[in-house]
Amino acid sequence: MTRRDFHQLLSIGAMGYIANLMEPKIRMIKPKMLKTGDQIALIAPGSSVPPEKIEQAVVTCRSLGLEPVVSQYAMASNGYLAGTDEQRLEDLHSMFLHPDIKGIWCLRGGYGCTRLLPHINFELIRQNPKVFIGYSDITALHLAIGIHCNLVTFHGPVASSNATDYTIERFKEVIMKPGPLAIQSTEEASALQYVIRDGSAEGSLTGGNLSLLTAMVGTPWLPGFAHKIVCIEDIGEKPYRIDRMLVQLFQATDLDKAAGIILGQFKDCEAKPEEKSFSLEETLRHQFKDISAPVFYGFSFGHIDEQCTLPLGQQAKFNTQDKILHLLESPTNL
């Protein structure tokens, strides 16, 4: 390489560095904090919901001081879906557009949210930001809304979940109270927890259900993981299937560049004793052994009764020693 070539490369590198410094940081839109008396919509964007589960959701909303509004097609049924794609999409759009509705709480996950993604009016959602809550299949909506609307959404219990005291208190802390806070797992969860890679991490929260993250690979709806704290959970998947999905994520995404990995509680994901299999812990330790970021298993989120609410898109920090997730600012506006 000649001296001239060297200086040209140095100049290009410097310009790229300066451009990165000048590139505007993405500013996330925060929804307004929910308050006592606010109307909250109950929608079913995925699978159908039994009537008794809708009744349970109504009771939960009122126990929180919120006024539930059951959407038009929440009780519809279309095979394994809650109504047609058009009906479920209409409920999603109309509840974001409705001026009196202050929050949207998904009744359940199941399956069906990914079918809606190409047809969502993201500009409508961006112009009408509201608290949006759910988990499992709702992961698809969280990630798509996050990447196309820059809106903070909330990975938390679905409205028909069994609402324990821990679940309700974490919900209220994150969605109904102002200011930064620290989220800690239940005491019972500590017996299940282990550190895969020690350390601390800081970044915006992202992630959700592992099966959905894998299903969204190669689509415009999956965000990058680099420099973020990625939260992952699943249910009812054998260790070899967990292994396969993580292999795909590592090979097809930038998961290896994450700032940190927080694994929830993978419910019913152990192999049967008579099966020739690695354990769940062995599988996870193997998949994350070469990642440089801290990795922790057993935080209180996932398909469990006692789960916290995680504001996706919110800046946070976490270390594997105190096992507390610190939100660096309020995830909602007053």
mmCIF file of C-alpha atoms in Angstrom:
data_model
loop_
_atom_site.group_PDB
_atom_site.id
_atom_site.type_symbol
_atom_site.label_atom_id
_atom_site.label_comp_id
_atom_site.label_asym_id
_atom_site.label_seq_id
_atom_site.Cartn_x
_atom_site.Cartn_y
_atom_site.Cartn_z
ATOM 1 C CA MET A 1 0.000 0.000 0.000
ATOM 2 C CA THR A 2 1.348 3.449 -0.916
ATOM 3 C CA ARG A 3 1.402 6.358 1.522
ATOM 4 C CA ARG A 4 -1.286 8.038 -0.596
ATOM 5 C CA ASP A 5 -3.550 4.977 -0.377
ATOM 6 C CA PHE A 6 -2.991 4.797 3.358
ATOM 7 C CA HIS A 7 -4.015 8.429 3.859
ATOM 8 C CA GLN A 8 -7.093 7.970 1.659
ATOM 9 C CA LEU A 9 -8.206 4.985 3.757
ATOM 10 C CA LEU A 10 -7.496 6.922 6.947
ATOM 11 C CA SER A 11 -9.569 9.823 5.641
ATOM 12 C CA ILE A 12 -12.478 7.544 4.709
ATOM 13 C CA GLY A 13 -12.364 5.927 8.138
ATOM 14 C CA ALA A 14 -12.352 9.300 9.862
ATOM 15 C CA MET A 15 -15.320 10.494 7.817
ATOM 16 C CA GLY A 16 -17.220 7.328 8.704
ATOM 17 C CA TYR A 17 -16.419 7.811 12.387
ATOM 18 C CA ILE A 18 -17.596 11.437 12.265
ATOM 19 C CA ALA A 19 -20.756 10.413 10.410
ATOM 20 C CA ASN A 20 -21.549 7.890 13.128
ATOM 21 C CA LEU A 21 -21.087 10.574 15.782
ATOM 22 C CA MET A 22 -23.354 12.946 13.870
ATOM 23 C CA GLU A 23 -26.036 10.360 13.157
ATOM 24 C CA PRO A 24 -29.093 11.264 15.231
ATOM 25 C CA LYS A 25 -29.984 8.811 17.978
ATOM 26 C CA ILE A 26 -33.407 7.219 17.740
ATOM 27 C CA ARG A 27 -35.713 8.918 20.214
ATOM 28 C CA MET A 28 -38.356 6.526 21.431
ATOM 29 C CA ILE A 29 -41.933 7.736 21.783
ATOM 30 C CA LYS A 30 -43.281 7.168 25.280
ATOM 31 C CA PRO A 31 -47.015 6.633 25.769
ATOM 32 C CA LYS A 32 -48.900 8.468 28.497
ATOM 33 C CA MET A 33 -48.979 6.794 31.888
ATOM 34 C CA LEU A 34 -52.203 4.975 32.703
ATOM 35 C CA LYS A 35 -54.203 6.522 35.538
ATOM 36 C CA THR A 36 -57.108 5.399 37.681
ATOM 37 C CA GLY A 37 -60.334 5.753 35.700
ATOM 38 C CA ASP A 38 -58.675 5.457 32.277
ATOM 39 C CA GLN A 39 -60.368 3.331 29.648
ATOM 40 C CA ILE A 40 -58.291 0.386 28.449
ATOM 41 C CA ALA A 41 -59.186 -1.676 25.374
ATOM 42 C CA LEU A 42 -59.175 -5.471 25.462
ATOM 43 C CA ILE A 43 -58.304 -6.972 22.079
ATOM 44 C CA ALA A 44 -57.501 -10.438 20.734
ATOM 45 C CA PRO A 45 -55.003 -10.056 17.856
ATOM 46 C CA GLY A 46 -54.029 -13.734 17.870
ATOM 47 C CA SER A 47 -55.989 -16.774 19.030
ATOM 48 C CA SER A 48 -59.597 -16.788 20.203
ATOM 49 C CA VAL A 49 -60.442 -16.212 23.864
ATOM 50 C CA PRO A 50 -62.992 -18.177 25.928
ATOM 51 C CA PRO A 51 -65.761 -15.974 27.394
ATOM 52 C CA GLU A 52 -64.738 -16.796 30.963
ATOM 53 C CA LYS A 53 -61.218 -15.520 30.240
ATOM 54 C CA ILE A 54 -62.634 -12.237 28.959
ATOM 55 C CA GLU A 55 -64.690 -11.951 32.144
ATOM 56 C CA GLN A 56 -61.535 -12.579 34.168
ATOM 57 C CA ALA A 57 -59.740 -9.836 32.221
ATOM 58 C CA VAL A 58 -62.550 -7.376 32.947
ATOM 59 C CA VAL A 59 -62.263 -8.115 36.675
ATOM 60 C CA THR A 60 -58.479 -7.634 36.561
ATOM 61 C CA CYS A 61 -58.806 -4.274 34.813
ATOM 62 C CA ARG A 62 -61.296 -3.015 37.375
ATOM 63 C CA SER A 63 -59.091 -4.193 40.242
ATOM 64 C CA LEU A 64 -56.415 -1.894 38.804
ATOM 65 C CA GLY A 65 -58.841 1.020 38.713
ATOM 66 C CA LEU A 66 -59.077 0.879 34.911
ATOM 67 C CA GLU A 67 -62.289 0.797 32.895
ATOM 68 C CA PRO A 68 -62.208 -2.105 30.406
ATOM 69 C CA VAL A 69 -63.613 -1.702 26.894
ATOM 70 C CA VAL A 70 -63.979 -5.032 25.074
ATOM 71 C CA SER A 71 -63.236 -4.469 21.383
ATOM 72 C CA GLN A 72 -65.787 -5.305 18.712
ATOM 73 C CA TYR A 73 -64.262 -8.614 17.605
ATOM 74 C CA ALA A 74 -62.551 -9.722 20.833
ATOM 75 C CA MET A 75 -65.096 -12.526 21.248
ATOM 76 C CA ALA A 76 -64.995 -13.626 17.597
ATOM 77 C CA SER A 77 -63.705 -17.037 16.570
ATOM 78 C CA ASN A 78 -62.313 -18.147 13.224
ATOM 79 C CA GLY A 79 -60.730 -21.585 13.457
ATOM 80 C CA TYR A 80 -57.666 -21.174 15.664
ATOM 81 C CA LEU A 81 -57.880 -17.382 15.294
ATOM 82 C CA ALA A 82 -59.919 -14.717 17.059
ATOM 83 C CA GLY A 83 -61.857 -13.552 14.026
ATOM 84 C CA THR A 84 -60.567 -12.955 10.521
ATOM 85 C CA ASP A 85 -57.328 -11.098 9.879
ATOM 86 C CA GLU A 86 -59.391 -8.098 8.789
ATOM 87 C CA GLN A 87 -61.426 -8.123 12.012
ATOM 88 C CA ARG A 88 -58.416 -8.432 14.296
ATOM 89 C CA LEU A 89 -56.629 -5.698 12.369
ATOM 90 C CA GLU A 90 -59.682 -3.437 12.604
ATOM 91 C CA ASP A 91 -59.743 -3.857 16.388
ATOM 92 C CA LEU A 92 -56.054 -2.979 16.616
ATOM 93 C CA HIS A 93 -56.405 0.136 14.455
ATOM 94 C CA SER A 94 -59.693 1.353 15.938
ATOM 95 C CA MET A 95 -58.455 1.083 19.525
ATOM 96 C CA PHE A 96 -55.291 3.056 18.754
ATOM 97 C CA LEU A 97 -57.419 5.644 16.958
ATOM 98 C CA HIS A 98 -60.165 5.923 19.616
ATOM 99 C CA PRO A 99 -59.556 9.187 21.544
ATOM 100 C CA ASP A 100 -61.018 7.919 24.833
ATOM 101 C CA ILE A 101 -58.928 4.740 24.949
ATOM 102 C CA LYS A 102 -55.691 5.298 26.894
ATOM 103 C CA GLY A 103 -54.220 1.809 26.695
ATOM 104 C CA ILE A 104 -54.532 -1.483 24.807
ATOM 105 C CA TRP A 105 -54.216 -4.805 26.610
ATOM 106 C CA CYS A 106 -54.087 -8.023 24.606
ATOM 107 C CA LEU A 107 -56.325 -10.753 25.998
ATOM 108 C CA ARG A 108 -54.028 -13.611 24.979
ATOM 109 C CA GLY A 109 -51.321 -14.624 22.538
ATOM 110 C CA GLY A 110 -51.594 -18.008 20.870
ATOM 111 C CA TYR A 111 -51.072 -17.505 17.148
ATOM 112 C CA GLY A 112 -52.013 -15.004 14.481
ATOM 113 C CA CYS A 113 -50.160 -11.737 15.096
ATOM 114 C CA THR A 114 -47.539 -12.283 12.392
ATOM 115 C CA ARG A 115 -50.349 -12.540 9.817
ATOM 116 C CA LEU A 116 -51.254 -8.910 10.544
ATOM 117 C CA LEU A 117 -47.818 -7.333 10.186
ATOM 118 C CA PRO A 118 -47.835 -6.471 6.451
ATOM 119 C CA HIS A 119 -51.200 -4.718 6.817
ATOM 120 C CA ILE A 120 -50.685 -2.624 9.952
ATOM 121 C CA ASN A 121 -50.996 1.147 9.563
ATOM 122 C CA PHE A 122 -47.888 2.088 11.510
ATOM 123 C CA GLU A 123 -48.338 5.795 10.848
ATOM 124 C CA LEU A 124 -51.749 5.614 12.582
ATOM 125 C CA ILE A 125 -50.092 4.047 15.627
ATOM 126 C CA ARG A 126 -47.217 6.539 15.581
ATOM 127 C CA GLN A 127 -49.687 9.436 15.577
ATOM 128 C CA ASN A 128 -51.738 7.915 18.420
ATOM 129 C CA PRO A 129 -49.221 6.413 20.875
ATOM 130 C CA LYS A 130 -50.727 4.429 23.735
ATOM 131 C CA VAL A 131 -49.690 1.869 26.308
ATOM 132 C CA PHE A 132 -49.695 -1.525 24.554
ATOM 133 C CA ILE A 133 -49.337 -4.690 26.660
ATOM 134 C CA GLY A 134 -48.972 -8.447 26.102
ATOM 135 C CA TYR A 135 -46.480 -11.265 25.589
ATOM 136 C CA SER A 136 -45.977 -14.591 23.782
ATOM 137 C CA ASP A 137 -47.397 -14.217 20.236
ATOM 138 C CA ILE A 138 -47.760 -10.488 20.963
ATOM 139 C CA THR A 139 -43.949 -10.369 20.582
ATOM 140 C CA ALA A 140 -44.542 -9.921 16.836
ATOM 141 C CA LEU A 141 -46.553 -6.736 17.406
ATOM 142 C CA HIS A 142 -44.106 -5.380 19.995
ATOM 143 C CA LEU A 143 -41.131 -5.703 17.669
ATOM 144 C CA ALA A 144 -42.920 -4.414 14.568
ATOM 145 C CA ILE A 145 -44.356 -1.404 16.406
ATOM 146 C CA GLY A 146 -40.984 -0.734 17.999
ATOM 147 C CA ILE A 147 -39.048 -0.772 14.732
ATOM 148 C CA HIS A 148 -41.625 1.084 12.592
ATOM 149 C CA CYS A 149 -43.121 3.489 15.171
ATOM 150 C CA ASN A 150 -40.306 3.926 17.713
ATOM 151 C CA LEU A 151 -42.937 3.428 20.406
ATOM 152 C CA VAL A 152 -42.137 1.977 23.835
ATOM 153 C CA THR A 153 -44.425 -1.038 24.354
ATOM 154 C CA PHE A 154 -44.797 -3.360 27.327
ATOM 155 C CA HIS A 155 -43.918 -7.043 27.419
ATOM 156 C CA GLY A 156 -46.089 -8.137 30.298
ATOM 157 C CA PRO A 157 -49.023 -10.311 31.283
ATOM 158 C CA VAL A 158 -51.955 -10.683 28.936
ATOM 159 C CA ALA A 159 -55.222 -9.405 30.363
ATOM 160 C CA SER A 160 -56.560 -12.926 30.977
ATOM 161 C CA SER A 161 -53.449 -14.009 32.936
ATOM 162 C CA ASN A 162 -53.713 -15.205 36.512
ATOM 163 C CA ALA A 163 -52.904 -11.920 38.206
ATOM 164 C CA THR A 164 -50.753 -12.578 41.284
ATOM 165 C CA ASP A 165 -49.783 -9.807 43.685
ATOM 166 C CA TYR A 166 -46.276 -9.706 42.195
ATOM 167 C CA THR A 167 -47.627 -9.418 38.642
ATOM 168 C CA ILE A 168 -50.069 -6.652 39.560
ATOM 169 C CA GLU A 169 -47.503 -4.650 41.520
ATOM 170 C CA ARG A 170 -44.887 -4.810 38.741
ATOM 171 C CA PHE A 171 -47.575 -3.812 36.192
ATOM 172 C CA LYS A 172 -48.543 -0.789 38.275
ATOM 173 C CA GLU A 173 -44.935 0.227 38.932
ATOM 174 C CA VAL A 174 -44.005 0.277 35.245
ATOM 175 C CA ILE A 175 -47.227 1.513 33.624
ATOM 176 C CA MET A 176 -49.116 3.486 36.289
ATOM 177 C CA LYS A 177 -46.340 5.253 38.211
ATOM 178 C CA PRO A 178 -43.809 7.872 37.018
ATOM 179 C CA GLY A 179 -40.049 7.768 37.289
ATOM 180 C CA PRO A 180 -37.209 5.249 36.909
ATOM 181 C CA LEU A 181 -37.353 2.068 38.953
ATOM 182 C CA ALA A 182 -35.684 -1.242 39.680
ATOM 183 C CA ILE A 183 -37.338 -4.541 38.759
ATOM 184 C CA GLN A 184 -36.456 -7.582 40.820
ATOM 185 C CA SER A 185 -37.525 -11.210 40.423
ATOM 186 C CA THR A 186 -39.594 -13.022 43.043
ATOM 187 C CA GLU A 187 -37.844 -14.760 45.907
ATOM 188 C CA GLU A 188 -39.115 -18.091 44.566
ATOM 189 C CA ALA A 189 -37.408 -17.437 41.230
ATOM 190 C CA SER A 190 -33.981 -17.206 42.864
ATOM 191 C CA ALA A 191 -33.883 -20.993 43.274
ATOM 192 C CA LEU A 192 -34.136 -21.366 39.488
ATOM 193 C CA GLN A 193 -31.623 -18.701 38.520
ATOM 194 C CA TYR A 194 -28.063 -19.143 37.314
ATOM 195 C CA VAL A 195 -25.391 -17.083 35.603
ATOM 196 C CA ILE A 196 -24.126 -18.315 32.236
ATOM 197 C CA ARG A 197 -21.740 -15.428 31.666
ATOM 198 C CA ASP A 198 -20.966 -12.929 34.404
ATOM 199 C CA GLY A 199 -20.974 -9.160 33.884
ATOM 200 C CA SER A 200 -23.067 -6.021 33.488
ATOM 201 C CA ALA A 201 -24.913 -4.549 30.526
ATOM 202 C CA GLU A 202 -26.606 -1.321 29.517
ATOM 203 C CA GLY A 203 -28.838 -0.711 26.505
ATOM 204 C CA SER A 204 -32.411 -0.584 25.297
ATOM 205 C CA LEU A 205 -34.633 -3.571 26.029
ATOM 206 C CA THR A 206 -35.836 -5.807 23.215
ATOM 207 C CA GLY A 207 -36.803 -9.428 22.635
ATOM 208 C CA GLY A 208 -39.712 -11.607 23.668
ATOM 209 C CA ASN A 209 -40.763 -15.139 22.837
ATOM 210 C CA LEU A 210 -37.978 -17.229 21.281
ATOM 211 C CA SER A 211 -40.276 -19.009 18.801
ATOM 212 C CA LEU A 212 -41.533 -15.650 17.526
ATOM 213 C CA LEU A 213 -38.050 -14.159 17.286
ATOM 214 C CA THR A 214 -37.044 -17.129 15.134
ATOM 215 C CA ALA A 215 -40.199 -16.938 13.017
ATOM 216 C CA MET A 216 -39.482 -13.276 12.241
ATOM 217 C CA VAL A 217 -35.942 -13.818 10.972
ATOM 218 C CA GLY A 218 -35.633 -12.483 7.413
ATOM 219 C CA THR A 219 -38.689 -10.213 7.696
ATOM 220 C CA PRO A 220 -38.788 -6.401 7.965
ATOM 221 C CA TRP A 221 -40.258 -6.723 11.455
ATOM 222 C CA LEU A 222 -37.267 -8.062 13.388
ATOM 223 C CA PRO A 223 -34.982 -5.360 14.829
ATOM 224 C CA GLY A 224 -31.247 -5.685 15.302
ATOM 225 C CA PHE A 225 -29.931 -6.922 18.645
ATOM 226 C CA ALA A 226 -26.528 -5.219 18.674
ATOM 227 C CA HIS A 227 -25.823 -3.145 21.808
ATOM 228 C CA LYS A 228 -29.238 -4.000 23.299
ATOM 229 C CA ILE A 229 -30.347 -6.038 26.296
ATOM 230 C CA VAL A 230 -32.242 -8.952 24.748
ATOM 231 C CA CYS A 231 -34.922 -10.632 26.875
ATOM 232 C CA ILE A 232 -35.914 -14.154 25.752
ATOM 233 C CA GLU A 233 -38.437 -16.724 27.014
ATOM 234 C CA ASP A 234 -40.429 -19.708 25.763
ATOM 235 C CA ILE A 235 -42.744 -22.525 26.794
ATOM 236 C CA GLY A 236 -43.221 -26.191 25.898
ATOM 237 C CA GLU A 237 -40.148 -26.522 23.680
ATOM 238 C CA LYS A 238 -37.769 -29.468 24.104
ATOM 239 C CA PRO A 239 -34.066 -28.632 24.561
ATOM 240 C CA TYR A 240 -33.225 -29.657 20.983
ATOM 241 C CA ARG A 241 -35.806 -27.210 19.666
ATOM 242 C CA ILE A 242 -34.431 -24.438 21.905
ATOM 243 C CA ASP A 243 -30.992 -25.328 20.560
ATOM 244 C CA ARG A 244 -32.194 -25.187 16.957
ATOM 245 C CA MET A 245 -33.864 -21.803 17.383
ATOM 246 C CA LEU A 246 -30.827 -20.257 19.055
ATOM 247 C CA VAL A 247 -28.574 -21.643 16.327
ATOM 248 C CA GLN A 248 -30.774 -19.921 13.755
ATOM 249 C CA LEU A 249 -30.729 -16.609 15.632
ATOM 250 C CA PHE A 250 -26.962 -16.662 15.997
ATOM 251 C CA GLN A 251 -26.463 -17.561 12.332
ATOM 252 C CA ALA A 252 -29.032 -15.169 10.873
ATOM 253 C CA THR A 253 -28.921 -12.133 13.187
ATOM 254 C CA ASP A 254 -26.497 -10.047 15.226
ATOM 255 C CA LEU A 255 -27.523 -11.629 18.535
ATOM 256 C CA ASP A 256 -23.843 -12.257 19.289
ATOM 257 C CA LYS A 257 -23.376 -8.463 19.474
ATOM 258 C CA ALA A 258 -26.033 -7.951 22.151
ATOM 259 C CA ALA A 259 -25.045 -5.902 25.196
ATOM 260 C CA GLY A 260 -26.588 -8.552 27.417
ATOM 261 C CA ILE A 261 -29.024 -11.464 27.460
ATOM 262 C CA ILE A 262 -31.692 -11.902 30.125
ATOM 263 C CA LEU A 263 -33.433 -15.253 29.873
ATOM 264 C CA GLY A 264 -36.828 -15.620 31.492
ATOM 265 C CA GLN A 265 -38.203 -18.854 32.875
ATOM 266 C CA PHE A 266 -38.537 -21.452 30.104
ATOM 267 C CA LYS A 267 -41.603 -23.291 31.373
ATOM 268 C CA ASP A 268 -42.020 -26.994 30.490
ATOM 269 C CA CYS A 269 -38.874 -27.008 28.357
ATOM 270 C CA GLU A 270 -37.090 -29.985 29.934
ATOM 271 C CA ALA A 271 -36.810 -33.331 28.165
ATOM 272 C CA LYS A 272 -38.458 -36.350 29.758
ATOM 273 C CA PRO A 273 -36.141 -38.537 31.864
ATOM 274 C CA GLU A 274 -36.348 -41.420 29.395
ATOM 275 C CA GLU A 275 -35.366 -39.232 26.434
ATOM 276 C CA LYS A 276 -31.769 -39.041 25.275
ATOM 277 C CA SER A 277 -31.244 -35.320 25.595
ATOM 278 C CA PHE A 278 -29.215 -32.491 27.019
ATOM 279 C CA SER A 279 -30.929 -30.616 29.828
ATOM 280 C CA LEU A 280 -32.278 -27.116 29.239
ATOM 281 C CA GLU A 281 -29.409 -25.650 31.267
ATOM 282 C CA GLU A 282 -26.797 -27.598 29.324
ATOM 283 C CA THR A 283 -28.363 -26.414 26.066
ATOM 284 C CA LEU A 284 -28.400 -22.761 27.101
ATOM 285 C CA ARG A 285 -24.881 -22.846 28.517
ATOM 286 C CA HIS A 286 -23.578 -24.375 25.297
ATOM 287 C CA GLN A 287 -25.295 -21.851 23.032
ATOM 288 C CA PHE A 288 -24.182 -18.795 25.014
ATOM 289 C CA LYS A 289 -20.693 -19.959 26.050
ATOM 290 C CA ASP A 290 -18.865 -17.945 23.375
ATOM 291 C CA ILE A 291 -20.826 -14.712 23.624
ATOM 292 C CA SER A 292 -18.916 -11.845 25.231
ATOM 293 C CA ALA A 293 -22.001 -10.272 26.842
ATOM 294 C CA PRO A 294 -23.395 -11.225 30.264
ATOM 295 C CA VAL A 295 -26.078 -13.924 30.157
ATOM 296 C CA PHE A 296 -28.459 -14.678 33.009
ATOM 297 C CA TYR A 297 -31.237 -17.266 33.332
ATOM 298 C CA GLY A 298 -34.420 -17.243 35.393
ATOM 299 C CA PHE A 299 -35.702 -13.663 35.578
ATOM 300 C CA SER A 300 -39.400 -13.415 36.425
ATOM 301 C CA PHE A 301 -40.939 -13.154 32.981
ATOM 302 C CA GLY A 302 -42.344 -15.639 30.501
ATOM 303 C CA HIS A 303 -45.235 -18.081 30.555
ATOM 304 C CA ILE A 304 -45.498 -18.008 34.330
ATOM 305 C CA ASP A 305 -48.040 -16.591 36.763
ATOM 306 C CA GLU A 306 -45.628 -14.225 38.502
ATOM 307 C CA GLN A 307 -44.159 -12.105 35.753
ATOM 308 C CA CYS A 308 -42.826 -8.587 35.602
ATOM 309 C CA THR A 309 -43.607 -5.997 32.940
ATOM 310 C CA LEU A 310 -40.712 -5.037 30.651
ATOM 311 C CA PRO A 311 -40.831 -1.738 28.702
ATOM 312 C CA LEU A 312 -39.369 -2.636 25.313
ATOM 313 C CA GLY A 313 -37.367 0.214 23.797
ATOM 314 C CA GLN A 314 -36.566 1.607 27.243
ATOM 315 C CA GLN A 315 -32.968 2.189 28.311
ATOM 316 C CA ALA A 316 -31.946 -0.084 31.163
ATOM 317 C CA LYS A 317 -28.963 -1.655 32.871
ATOM 318 C CA PHE A 318 -28.464 -5.047 34.459
ATOM 319 C CA ASN A 319 -25.718 -7.018 36.131
ATOM 320 C CA THR A 320 -25.592 -10.677 37.005
ATOM 321 C CA GLN A 321 -24.592 -10.052 40.629
ATOM 322 C CA ASP A 322 -27.503 -8.057 42.048
ATOM 323 C CA LYS A 323 -29.906 -9.572 39.466
ATOM 324 C CA ILE A 324 -31.939 -6.367 39.319
ATOM 325 C CA LEU A 325 -33.080 -4.677 36.108
ATOM 326 C CA HIS A 326 -32.708 -0.920 36.515
ATOM 327 C CA LEU A 327 -34.825 1.272 34.225
ATOM 328 C CA LEU A 328 -32.845 4.445 33.627
ATOM 329 C CA GLU A 329 -35.864 6.681 33.071
ATOM 330 C CA SER A 330 -39.630 6.560 33.222
ATOM 331 C CA PRO A 331 -41.051 4.444 30.360
ATOM 332 C CA THR A 332 -44.180 6.638 30.223
ATOM 333 C CA ASN A 333 -44.997 10.316 30.100
ATOM 334 C CA LEU A 334 -47.328 12.040 32.539
#
